[in-house]
């Protein structure tokens, strides 16, 4: 089983490297599934040498790298968390599906990420260093965070309009040729041909509380890690209002912090797979 998982991780990294080389990018992104529970599945893109290969859903693996074109879905009573290099987390409640449409690193070291929430409920805790080139597609609109990190609740129910609640920070919403800034403690849905429509706030459900507990656990891991040498810190500090005020660690340190959140109580059947390979320093936000 360990050999199979090791082979799969290596294969995924080779796919990502090949794609990056073809596009002229200088580095491979390392984004991983940092937590999963029960039935979580992934669908990988076809290999570059066989673009017509049929796609299929397979069981997700803890700490497996995520590559461009990959989709992740949670079944009933299942949840998952995807970790970005500089401390951001994308969390999926049961019955959700998310695709990483773009997952690249430019030649000057800036990560470029685009995700689409097709279905379900998700919670994003975005740090500054991950957010400025991060784009979310949901319900016919696009959400960006040009002003820094934010916390979002995204709902995409089947057959109903999608909605987004800005829990912290602010976002730029683009839909139907219109641009609008939405601030903290606002919830909206995309209205056809008329931009967005403000809605009343939702009562926090068990998955919003779960996401909050994960944020708090990460914060405790940051504090427990103590001071780090200057080389392990990013040149870009997040906003003081950020949920995690000290995630200036280099990505490999951040990934170790995520791992420490579950090392004492790993999910049965999904043991931690050891350290994640180092990735570019988070100081691309000077």
PDB file of C-alpha atoms in Angstrom:
ATOM      1  CA  UNK A   1       0.000   0.000   0.000  1.00  0.00           C
ATOM      2  CA  UNK A   2       2.845   2.399   0.872  1.00  0.00           C
ATOM      3  CA  UNK A   3       4.575   1.652  -2.437  1.00  0.00           C
ATOM      4  CA  UNK A   4       1.369   2.318  -4.368  1.00  0.00           C
ATOM      5  CA  UNK A   5       0.852   5.639  -2.597  1.00  0.00           C
ATOM      6  CA  UNK A   6       4.487   6.626  -3.155  1.00  0.00           C
ATOM      7  CA  UNK A   7       4.160   5.806  -6.860  1.00  0.00           C
ATOM      8  CA  UNK A   8       0.939   7.832  -7.106  1.00  0.00           C
ATOM      9  CA  UNK A   9       2.496  10.875  -5.436  1.00  0.00           C
ATOM     10  CA  UNK A  10       5.483  10.685  -7.770  1.00  0.00           C
ATOM     11  CA  UNK A  11       3.235  10.289 -10.806  1.00  0.00           C
ATOM     12  CA  UNK A  12       1.193  13.355  -9.833  1.00  0.00           C
ATOM     13  CA  UNK A  13       4.315  15.453  -9.382  1.00  0.00           C
ATOM     14  CA  UNK A  14       5.579  14.357 -12.804  1.00  0.00           C
ATOM     15  CA  UNK A  15       2.257  15.340 -14.377  1.00  0.00           C
ATOM     16  CA  UNK A  16       2.419  18.760 -12.752  1.00  0.00           C
ATOM     17  CA  UNK A  17       6.044  19.220 -13.780  1.00  0.00           C
ATOM     18  CA  UNK A  18       5.272  18.312 -17.390  1.00  0.00           C
ATOM     19  CA  UNK A  19       2.366  20.737 -17.529  1.00  0.00           C
ATOM     20  CA  UNK A  20       4.423  23.527 -15.981  1.00  0.00           C
ATOM     21  CA  UNK A  21       7.286  22.943 -18.410  1.00  0.00           C
ATOM     22  CA  UNK A  22       4.917  23.077 -21.374  1.00  0.00           C
ATOM     23  CA  UNK A  23       3.580  26.438 -20.239  1.00  0.00           C
ATOM     24  CA  UNK A  24       6.982  27.885 -19.420  1.00  0.00           C
ATOM     25  CA  UNK A  25       6.460  28.074 -15.670  1.00  0.00           C
ATOM     26  CA  UNK A  26       9.584  27.871 -13.554  1.00  0.00           C
ATOM     27  CA  UNK A  27       8.300  25.892 -10.559  1.00  0.00           C
ATOM     28  CA  UNK A  28       5.745  23.237  -9.631  1.00  0.00           C
ATOM     29  CA  UNK A  29       3.014  24.184  -7.165  1.00  0.00           C
ATOM     30  CA  UNK A  30       2.656  22.024  -4.069  1.00  0.00           C
ATOM     31  CA  UNK A  31      -0.941  22.109  -2.896  1.00  0.00           C
ATOM     32  CA  UNK A  32      -2.065  19.138  -0.812  1.00  0.00           C
ATOM     33  CA  UNK A  33      -5.101  17.459   0.714  1.00  0.00           C
ATOM     34  CA  UNK A  34      -4.327  18.246   4.344  1.00  0.00           C
ATOM     35  CA  UNK A  35      -7.380  16.602   5.924  1.00  0.00           C
ATOM     36  CA  UNK A  36     -10.092  14.190   4.867  1.00  0.00           C
ATOM     37  CA  UNK A  37     -12.750  12.135   6.552  1.00  0.00           C
ATOM     38  CA  UNK A  38     -14.768   9.174   5.261  1.00  0.00           C
ATOM     39  CA  UNK A  39     -15.513   9.046   1.507  1.00  0.00           C
ATOM     40  CA  UNK A  40     -13.549  11.714  -0.363  1.00  0.00           C
ATOM     41  CA  UNK A  41     -12.703  11.200  -4.035  1.00  0.00           C
ATOM     42  CA  UNK A  42     -10.506  12.852  -6.649  1.00  0.00           C
ATOM     43  CA  UNK A  43     -10.678  12.910 -10.434  1.00  0.00           C
ATOM     44  CA  UNK A  44      -7.323  13.499 -12.120  1.00  0.00           C
ATOM     45  CA  UNK A  45      -6.913  15.128 -15.537  1.00  0.00           C
ATOM     46  CA  UNK A  46      -5.739  12.892 -18.405  1.00  0.00           C
ATOM     47  CA  UNK A  47      -1.960  12.632 -18.868  1.00  0.00           C
ATOM     48  CA  UNK A  48      -0.425  14.999 -21.459  1.00  0.00           C
ATOM     49  CA  UNK A  49       0.469  12.087 -23.772  1.00  0.00           C
ATOM     50  CA  UNK A  50      -3.115  10.746 -23.764  1.00  0.00           C
ATOM     51  CA  UNK A  51      -5.590  13.654 -23.563  1.00  0.00           C
ATOM     52  CA  UNK A  52      -8.496  11.406 -24.632  1.00  0.00           C
ATOM     53  CA  UNK A  53      -8.064   9.025 -21.718  1.00  0.00           C
ATOM     54  CA  UNK A  54     -11.321   8.440 -19.847  1.00  0.00           C
ATOM     55  CA  UNK A  55     -11.495  10.102 -16.442  1.00  0.00           C
ATOM     56  CA  UNK A  56     -12.593   8.283 -13.314  1.00  0.00           C
ATOM     57  CA  UNK A  57     -13.052   9.037  -9.644  1.00  0.00           C
ATOM     58  CA  UNK A  58     -10.653   7.391  -7.183  1.00  0.00           C
ATOM     59  CA  UNK A  59     -10.222   7.460  -3.413  1.00  0.00           C
ATOM     60  CA  UNK A  60      -8.410  10.548  -2.117  1.00  0.00           C
ATOM     61  CA  UNK A  61      -5.240  10.142  -0.051  1.00  0.00           C
ATOM     62  CA  UNK A  62      -4.136  12.314   2.854  1.00  0.00           C
ATOM     63  CA  UNK A  63      -1.234  14.643   1.958  1.00  0.00           C
ATOM     64  CA  UNK A  64      -1.500  13.784  -1.734  1.00  0.00           C
ATOM     65  CA  UNK A  65      -0.534  16.708  -3.978  1.00  0.00           C
ATOM     66  CA  UNK A  66      -3.270  18.410  -5.976  1.00  0.00           C
ATOM     67  CA  UNK A  67      -2.557  19.277  -9.613  1.00  0.00           C
ATOM     68  CA  UNK A  68      -4.115  21.529 -12.222  1.00  0.00           C
ATOM     69  CA  UNK A  69      -7.299  20.071 -13.643  1.00  0.00           C
ATOM     70  CA  UNK A  70      -7.979  17.871 -10.623  1.00  0.00           C
ATOM     71  CA  UNK A  71     -11.437  17.733  -9.048  1.00  0.00           C
ATOM     72  CA  UNK A  72     -12.227  16.801  -5.447  1.00  0.00           C
ATOM     73  CA  UNK A  73     -15.619  15.737  -4.152  1.00  0.00           C
ATOM     74  CA  UNK A  74     -17.004  14.747  -0.778  1.00  0.00           C
ATOM     75  CA  UNK A  75     -19.696  12.133  -0.308  1.00  0.00           C
ATOM     76  CA  UNK A  76     -22.399  12.091   2.381  1.00  0.00           C
ATOM     77  CA  UNK A  77     -20.914  12.522   5.878  1.00  0.00           C
ATOM     78  CA  UNK A  78     -17.512  13.290   4.353  1.00  0.00           C
ATOM     79  CA  UNK A  79     -15.373  16.416   4.466  1.00  0.00           C
ATOM     80  CA  UNK A  80     -12.007  17.548   3.169  1.00  0.00           C
ATOM     81  CA  UNK A  81      -9.459  20.334   3.456  1.00  0.00           C
ATOM     82  CA  UNK A  82      -7.003  21.477   0.796  1.00  0.00           C
ATOM     83  CA  UNK A  83      -3.967  23.446   1.916  1.00  0.00           C
ATOM     84  CA  UNK A  84      -2.187  26.117  -0.125  1.00  0.00           C
ATOM     85  CA  UNK A  85       1.479  26.968   0.270  1.00  0.00           C
ATOM     86  CA  UNK A  86       1.242  29.969   2.578  1.00  0.00           C
ATOM     87  CA  UNK A  87      -1.338  28.860   5.119  1.00  0.00           C
ATOM     88  CA  UNK A  88      -4.656  29.177   3.279  1.00  0.00           C
ATOM     89  CA  UNK A  89      -7.251  26.407   3.522  1.00  0.00           C
ATOM     90  CA  UNK A  90     -10.170  25.410   1.277  1.00  0.00           C
ATOM     91  CA  UNK A  91     -12.655  23.222   3.148  1.00  0.00           C
ATOM     92  CA  UNK A  92     -15.461  21.158   1.640  1.00  0.00           C
ATOM     93  CA  UNK A  93     -18.565  20.087   3.544  1.00  0.00           C
ATOM     94  CA  UNK A  94     -20.374  16.856   2.574  1.00  0.00           C
ATOM     95  CA  UNK A  95     -21.838  16.667  -0.923  1.00  0.00           C
ATOM     96  CA  UNK A  96     -19.444  19.195  -2.474  1.00  0.00           C
ATOM     97  CA  UNK A  97     -17.323  19.247  -5.624  1.00  0.00           C
ATOM     98  CA  UNK A  98     -14.418  21.592  -6.385  1.00  0.00           C
ATOM     99  CA  UNK A  99     -12.124  21.777  -9.430  1.00  0.00           C
ATOM    100  CA  UNK A 100      -8.665  23.363  -9.638  1.00  0.00           C
ATOM    101  CA  UNK A 101      -8.898  24.883 -13.117  1.00  0.00           C
ATOM    102  CA  UNK A 102      -5.519  26.612 -12.845  1.00  0.00           C
ATOM    103  CA  UNK A 103      -2.721  25.749 -10.452  1.00  0.00           C
ATOM    104  CA  UNK A 104       0.456  27.336 -11.735  1.00  0.00           C
ATOM    105  CA  UNK A 105       3.544  29.213 -10.689  1.00  0.00           C
ATOM    106  CA  UNK A 106       4.766  32.008 -12.929  1.00  0.00           C
ATOM    107  CA  UNK A 107       8.395  32.443 -13.890  1.00  0.00           C
ATOM    108  CA  UNK A 108       8.784  35.147 -11.263  1.00  0.00           C
ATOM    109  CA  UNK A 109       7.515  32.853  -8.508  1.00  0.00           C
ATOM    110  CA  UNK A 110       3.922  34.062  -8.159  1.00  0.00           C
ATOM    111  CA  UNK A 111       1.260  31.351  -7.693  1.00  0.00           C
ATOM    112  CA  UNK A 112      -1.796  31.592  -9.940  1.00  0.00           C
ATOM    113  CA  UNK A 113      -4.868  29.675  -8.787  1.00  0.00           C
ATOM    114  CA  UNK A 114      -8.399  29.328 -10.174  1.00  0.00           C
ATOM    115  CA  UNK A 115     -11.008  27.075  -8.586  1.00  0.00           C
ATOM    116  CA  UNK A 116     -14.644  26.328  -9.410  1.00  0.00           C
ATOM    117  CA  UNK A 117     -17.183  25.254  -6.814  1.00  0.00           C
ATOM    118  CA  UNK A 118     -19.655  23.173  -8.805  1.00  0.00           C
ATOM    119  CA  UNK A 119     -21.820  21.962  -5.974  1.00  0.00           C
ATOM    120  CA  UNK A 120     -22.168  21.996  -2.217  1.00  0.00           C
ATOM    121  CA  UNK A 121     -20.793  24.110   0.602  1.00  0.00           C
ATOM    122  CA  UNK A 122     -17.236  25.341   1.063  1.00  0.00           C
ATOM    123  CA  UNK A 123     -15.283  27.557   3.438  1.00  0.00           C
ATOM    124  CA  UNK A 124     -12.159  29.417   2.336  1.00  0.00           C
ATOM    125  CA  UNK A 125      -9.669  30.901   4.797  1.00  0.00           C
ATOM    126  CA  UNK A 126      -7.301  32.851   2.558  1.00  0.00           C
ATOM    127  CA  UNK A 127      -4.021  34.408   3.682  1.00  0.00           C
ATOM    128  CA  UNK A 128      -2.561  37.444   1.927  1.00  0.00           C
ATOM    129  CA  UNK A 129       0.286  35.597   0.244  1.00  0.00           C
ATOM    130  CA  UNK A 130      -2.090  33.136  -1.439  1.00  0.00           C
ATOM    131  CA  UNK A 131      -4.967  35.446  -2.270  1.00  0.00           C
ATOM    132  CA  UNK A 132      -4.026  38.170  -4.741  1.00  0.00           C
ATOM    133  CA  UNK A 133      -3.861  35.838  -7.746  1.00  0.00           C
ATOM    134  CA  UNK A 134      -6.596  33.525  -6.479  1.00  0.00           C
ATOM    135  CA  UNK A 135      -9.865  33.348  -8.413  1.00  0.00           C
ATOM    136  CA  UNK A 136     -13.080  31.544  -7.475  1.00  0.00           C
ATOM    137  CA  UNK A 137     -15.807  30.719  -9.984  1.00  0.00           C
ATOM    138  CA  UNK A 138     -19.263  30.018  -8.622  1.00  0.00           C
ATOM    139  CA  UNK A 139     -22.807  30.472  -9.906  1.00  0.00           C
ATOM    140  CA  UNK A 140     -21.932  32.432 -13.048  1.00  0.00           C
ATOM    141  CA  UNK A 141     -19.665  34.910 -11.263  1.00  0.00           C
ATOM    142  CA  UNK A 142     -16.016  35.336 -10.343  1.00  0.00           C
ATOM    143  CA  UNK A 143     -14.618  36.288  -6.943  1.00  0.00           C
ATOM    144  CA  UNK A 144     -11.170  37.783  -6.430  1.00  0.00           C
ATOM    145  CA  UNK A 145      -9.298  39.123  -3.403  1.00  0.00           C
ATOM    146  CA  UNK A 146      -7.001  41.881  -4.699  1.00  0.00           C
ATOM    147  CA  UNK A 147      -6.855  43.570  -1.294  1.00  0.00           C
ATOM    148  CA  UNK A 148      -5.586  40.575   0.653  1.00  0.00           C
ATOM    149  CA  UNK A 149      -6.821  37.623   2.638  1.00  0.00           C
ATOM    150  CA  UNK A 150     -10.462  36.931   3.416  1.00  0.00           C
ATOM    151  CA  UNK A 151     -12.740  34.282   4.869  1.00  0.00           C
ATOM    152  CA  UNK A 152     -15.659  33.079   2.752  1.00  0.00           C
ATOM    153  CA  UNK A 153     -18.621  30.774   2.997  1.00  0.00           C
ATOM    154  CA  UNK A 154     -19.732  29.566  -0.437  1.00  0.00           C
ATOM    155  CA  UNK A 155     -22.980  27.712  -1.093  1.00  0.00           C
ATOM    156  CA  UNK A 156     -23.826  26.140  -4.457  1.00  0.00           C
ATOM    157  CA  UNK A 157     -27.007  24.090  -3.955  1.00  0.00           C
ATOM    158  CA  UNK A 158     -28.250  21.965  -6.841  1.00  0.00           C
ATOM    159  CA  UNK A 159     -30.836  23.781  -8.958  1.00  0.00           C
ATOM    160  CA  UNK A 160     -30.707  26.993  -6.916  1.00  0.00           C
ATOM    161  CA  UNK A 161     -28.725  30.254  -7.123  1.00  0.00           C
ATOM    162  CA  UNK A 162     -25.284  30.159  -5.544  1.00  0.00           C
ATOM    163  CA  UNK A 163     -24.509  32.504  -2.666  1.00  0.00           C
ATOM    164  CA  UNK A 164     -21.354  33.808  -1.014  1.00  0.00           C
ATOM    165  CA  UNK A 165     -20.966  35.186   2.491  1.00  0.00           C
ATOM    166  CA  UNK A 166     -17.900  37.294   3.297  1.00  0.00           C
ATOM    167  CA  UNK A 167     -17.065  36.332   6.865  1.00  0.00           C
ATOM    168  CA  UNK A 168     -13.913  38.435   7.067  1.00  0.00           C
ATOM    169  CA  UNK A 169     -12.095  40.842   4.745  1.00  0.00           C
ATOM    170  CA  UNK A 170     -13.510  41.949   1.404  1.00  0.00           C
ATOM    171  CA  UNK A 171     -13.797  40.600  -2.140  1.00  0.00           C
ATOM    172  CA  UNK A 172     -14.193  41.878  -5.682  1.00  0.00           C
ATOM    173  CA  UNK A 173     -17.158  40.276  -7.438  1.00  0.00           C
ATOM    174  CA  UNK A 174     -17.342  40.149 -11.237  1.00  0.00           C
ATOM    175  CA  UNK A 175     -20.534  39.077 -13.005  1.00  0.00           C
ATOM    176  CA  UNK A 176     -22.302  40.116 -16.190  1.00  0.00           C
ATOM    177  CA  UNK A 177     -19.641  42.706 -17.002  1.00  0.00           C
ATOM    178  CA  UNK A 178     -20.091  44.398 -13.609  1.00  0.00           C
ATOM    179  CA  UNK A 179     -17.521  44.767 -10.825  1.00  0.00           C
ATOM    180  CA  UNK A 180     -18.549  45.274  -7.221  1.00  0.00           C
ATOM    181  CA  UNK A 181     -16.698  45.197  -3.903  1.00  0.00           C
ATOM    182  CA  UNK A 182     -18.386  43.293  -1.085  1.00  0.00           C
ATOM    183  CA  UNK A 183     -17.221  43.859   2.480  1.00  0.00           C
ATOM    184  CA  UNK A 184     -17.193  41.700   5.592  1.00  0.00           C
ATOM    185  CA  UNK A 185     -20.476  40.399   7.079  1.00  0.00           C
ATOM    186  CA  UNK A 186     -22.296  40.624   3.746  1.00  0.00           C
ATOM    187  CA  UNK A 187     -23.953  37.786   1.848  1.00  0.00           C
ATOM    188  CA  UNK A 188     -25.015  37.888  -1.784  1.00  0.00           C
ATOM    189  CA  UNK A 189     -26.181  35.786  -4.699  1.00  0.00           C
ATOM    190  CA  UNK A 190     -25.625  36.276  -8.410  1.00  0.00           C
ATOM    191  CA  UNK A 191     -28.658  37.829 -10.097  1.00  0.00           C
ATOM    192  CA  UNK A 192     -28.975  37.196 -13.866  1.00  0.00           C
ATOM    193  CA  UNK A 193     -28.118  40.330 -15.894  1.00  0.00           C
ATOM    194  CA  UNK A 194     -28.226  42.547 -12.814  1.00  0.00           C
ATOM    195  CA  UNK A 195     -25.049  41.939 -10.856  1.00  0.00           C
ATOM    196  CA  UNK A 196     -25.563  40.704  -7.317  1.00  0.00           C
ATOM    197  CA  UNK A 197     -28.397  40.703  -4.819  1.00  0.00           C
ATOM    198  CA  UNK A 198     -27.741  41.114  -1.086  1.00  0.00           C
ATOM    199  CA  UNK A 199     -29.211  38.468   1.206  1.00  0.00           C
ATOM    200  CA  UNK A 200     -29.621  38.008   4.928  1.00  0.00           C
ATOM    201  CA  UNK A 201     -26.763  36.276   6.718  1.00  0.00           C
ATOM    202  CA  UNK A 202     -26.972  32.546   7.307  1.00  0.00           C
ATOM    203  CA  UNK A 203     -26.894  31.055  10.772  1.00  0.00           C
ATOM    204  CA  UNK A 204     -23.552  29.251  11.254  1.00  0.00           C
ATOM    205  CA  UNK A 205     -24.057  25.533  10.656  1.00  0.00           C
ATOM    206  CA  UNK A 206     -21.950  22.639  11.901  1.00  0.00           C
ATOM    207  CA  UNK A 207     -19.569  22.933   8.936  1.00  0.00           C
ATOM    208  CA  UNK A 208     -18.921  26.614   9.492  1.00  0.00           C
ATOM    209  CA  UNK A 209     -18.142  25.781  13.119  1.00  0.00           C
ATOM    210  CA  UNK A 210     -15.903  22.931  11.930  1.00  0.00           C
ATOM    211  CA  UNK A 211     -14.008  25.330   9.683  1.00  0.00           C
ATOM    212  CA  UNK A 212     -13.635  27.751  12.572  1.00  0.00           C
ATOM    213  CA  UNK A 213     -12.215  24.991  14.774  1.00  0.00           C
ATOM    214  CA  UNK A 214      -9.726  24.099  12.042  1.00  0.00           C
ATOM    215  CA  UNK A 215      -8.635  27.741  11.859  1.00  0.00           C
ATOM    216  CA  UNK A 216      -8.205  27.834  15.622  1.00  0.00           C
ATOM    217  CA  UNK A 217      -6.230  24.580  15.593  1.00  0.00           C
ATOM    218  CA  UNK A 218      -3.897  26.003  12.954  1.00  0.00           C
ATOM    219  CA  UNK A 219      -3.450  29.130  15.041  1.00  0.00           C
ATOM    220  CA  UNK A 220      -2.524  27.021  18.076  1.00  0.00           C
ATOM    221  CA  UNK A 221      -0.032  25.099  15.954  1.00  0.00           C
ATOM    222  CA  UNK A 222       1.519  28.388  14.817  1.00  0.00           C
ATOM    223  CA  UNK A 223       1.849  29.597  18.402  1.00  0.00           C
ATOM    224  CA  UNK A 224       3.215  26.250  19.600  1.00  0.00           C
ATOM    225  CA  UNK A 225       5.857  26.298  16.869  1.00  0.00           C
ATOM    226  CA  UNK A 226       7.351  29.430  18.403  1.00  0.00           C
ATOM    227  CA  UNK A 227       9.744  31.873  16.721  1.00  0.00           C
ATOM    228  CA  UNK A 228      11.404  30.730  13.513  1.00  0.00           C
ATOM    229  CA  UNK A 229      14.667  31.810  11.872  1.00  0.00           C
ATOM    230  CA  UNK A 230      14.254  34.742   9.448  1.00  0.00           C
ATOM    231  CA  UNK A 231      14.767  32.440   6.455  1.00  0.00           C
ATOM    232  CA  UNK A 232      11.556  30.618   7.345  1.00  0.00           C
ATOM    233  CA  UNK A 233       9.356  33.702   7.236  1.00  0.00           C
ATOM    234  CA  UNK A 234       7.584  35.390   4.384  1.00  0.00           C
ATOM    235  CA  UNK A 235       8.309  38.996   3.509  1.00  0.00           C
ATOM    236  CA  UNK A 236       4.569  39.568   3.433  1.00  0.00           C
ATOM    237  CA  UNK A 237       2.584  39.598   6.671  1.00  0.00           C
ATOM    238  CA  UNK A 238      -1.203  39.217   6.539  1.00  0.00           C
ATOM    239  CA  UNK A 239      -3.696  41.804   7.697  1.00  0.00           C
ATOM    240  CA  UNK A 240      -3.926  42.186  11.503  1.00  0.00           C
ATOM    241  CA  UNK A 241      -7.576  41.119  11.230  1.00  0.00           C
ATOM    242  CA  UNK A 242      -6.612  37.832   9.603  1.00  0.00           C
ATOM    243  CA  UNK A 243      -7.687  34.651  11.365  1.00  0.00           C
ATOM    244  CA  UNK A 244      -4.027  33.657  11.554  1.00  0.00           C
ATOM    245  CA  UNK A 245      -1.903  36.709  12.384  1.00  0.00           C
ATOM    246  CA  UNK A 246       1.474  34.968  12.068  1.00  0.00           C
ATOM    247  CA  UNK A 247       1.529  32.712   8.982  1.00  0.00           C
ATOM    248  CA  UNK A 248       4.678  34.298   7.610  1.00  0.00           C
ATOM    249  CA  UNK A 249       6.395  30.941   7.623  1.00  0.00           C
ATOM    250  CA  UNK A 250       7.904  29.436   4.515  1.00  0.00           C
ATOM    251  CA  UNK A 251       5.531  26.921   2.862  1.00  0.00           C
ATOM    252  CA  UNK A 252       7.309  23.794   4.120  1.00  0.00           C
ATOM    253  CA  UNK A 253       6.970  25.091   7.690  1.00  0.00           C
ATOM    254  CA  UNK A 254       3.283  25.893   7.133  1.00  0.00           C
ATOM    255  CA  UNK A 255       2.655  22.365   5.863  1.00  0.00           C
ATOM    256  CA  UNK A 256       4.280  20.944   8.954  1.00  0.00           C
ATOM    257  CA  UNK A 257       1.910  23.019  11.061  1.00  0.00           C
ATOM    258  CA  UNK A 258      -1.112  21.641   9.207  1.00  0.00           C
ATOM    259  CA  UNK A 259       0.198  18.125   9.755  1.00  0.00           C
ATOM    260  CA  UNK A 260       0.702  18.725  13.473  1.00  0.00           C
ATOM    261  CA  UNK A 261      -3.003  19.539  13.819  1.00  0.00           C
ATOM    262  CA  UNK A 262      -3.865  15.896  13.161  1.00  0.00           C
ATOM    263  CA  UNK A 263      -0.729  14.013  14.170  1.00  0.00           C
ATOM    264  CA  UNK A 264      -2.085  13.079  17.607  1.00  0.00           C
ATOM    265  CA  UNK A 265      -5.456  11.927  16.295  1.00  0.00           C
ATOM    266  CA  UNK A 266      -5.033  10.897  12.659  1.00  0.00           C
ATOM    267  CA  UNK A 267      -8.132   9.923  10.739  1.00  0.00           C
ATOM    268  CA  UNK A 268      -8.528   6.105  10.848  1.00  0.00           C
ATOM    269  CA  UNK A 269      -7.446   4.571   7.573  1.00  0.00           C
ATOM    270  CA  UNK A 270      -5.687   7.752   6.426  1.00  0.00           C
ATOM    271  CA  UNK A 271      -2.265   7.936   8.134  1.00  0.00           C
ATOM    272  CA  UNK A 272      -0.049  10.951   7.622  1.00  0.00           C
ATOM    273  CA  UNK A 273       2.409  10.379   4.812  1.00  0.00           C
ATOM    274  CA  UNK A 274       5.402  12.286   6.122  1.00  0.00           C
ATOM    275  CA  UNK A 275       6.756  15.724   5.203  1.00  0.00           C
ATOM    276  CA  UNK A 276       5.550  17.440   2.057  1.00  0.00           C
ATOM    277  CA  UNK A 277       8.280  18.471  -0.426  1.00  0.00           C
ATOM    278  CA  UNK A 278       9.407  22.084   0.002  1.00  0.00           C
ATOM    279  CA  UNK A 279       7.886  24.708  -2.281  1.00  0.00           C
ATOM    280  CA  UNK A 280       8.791  28.287  -3.215  1.00  0.00           C
ATOM    281  CA  UNK A 281       9.100  30.786  -0.404  1.00  0.00           C
ATOM    282  CA  UNK A 282       6.008  32.845   0.415  1.00  0.00           C
ATOM    283  CA  UNK A 283       7.949  36.076  -0.017  1.00  0.00           C
ATOM    284  CA  UNK A 284       6.546  36.611  -3.511  1.00  0.00           C
ATOM    285  CA  UNK A 285       4.461  39.376  -1.898  1.00  0.00           C
ATOM    286  CA  UNK A 286       7.142  41.882  -1.072  1.00  0.00           C
TER     287      UNK A 286
END
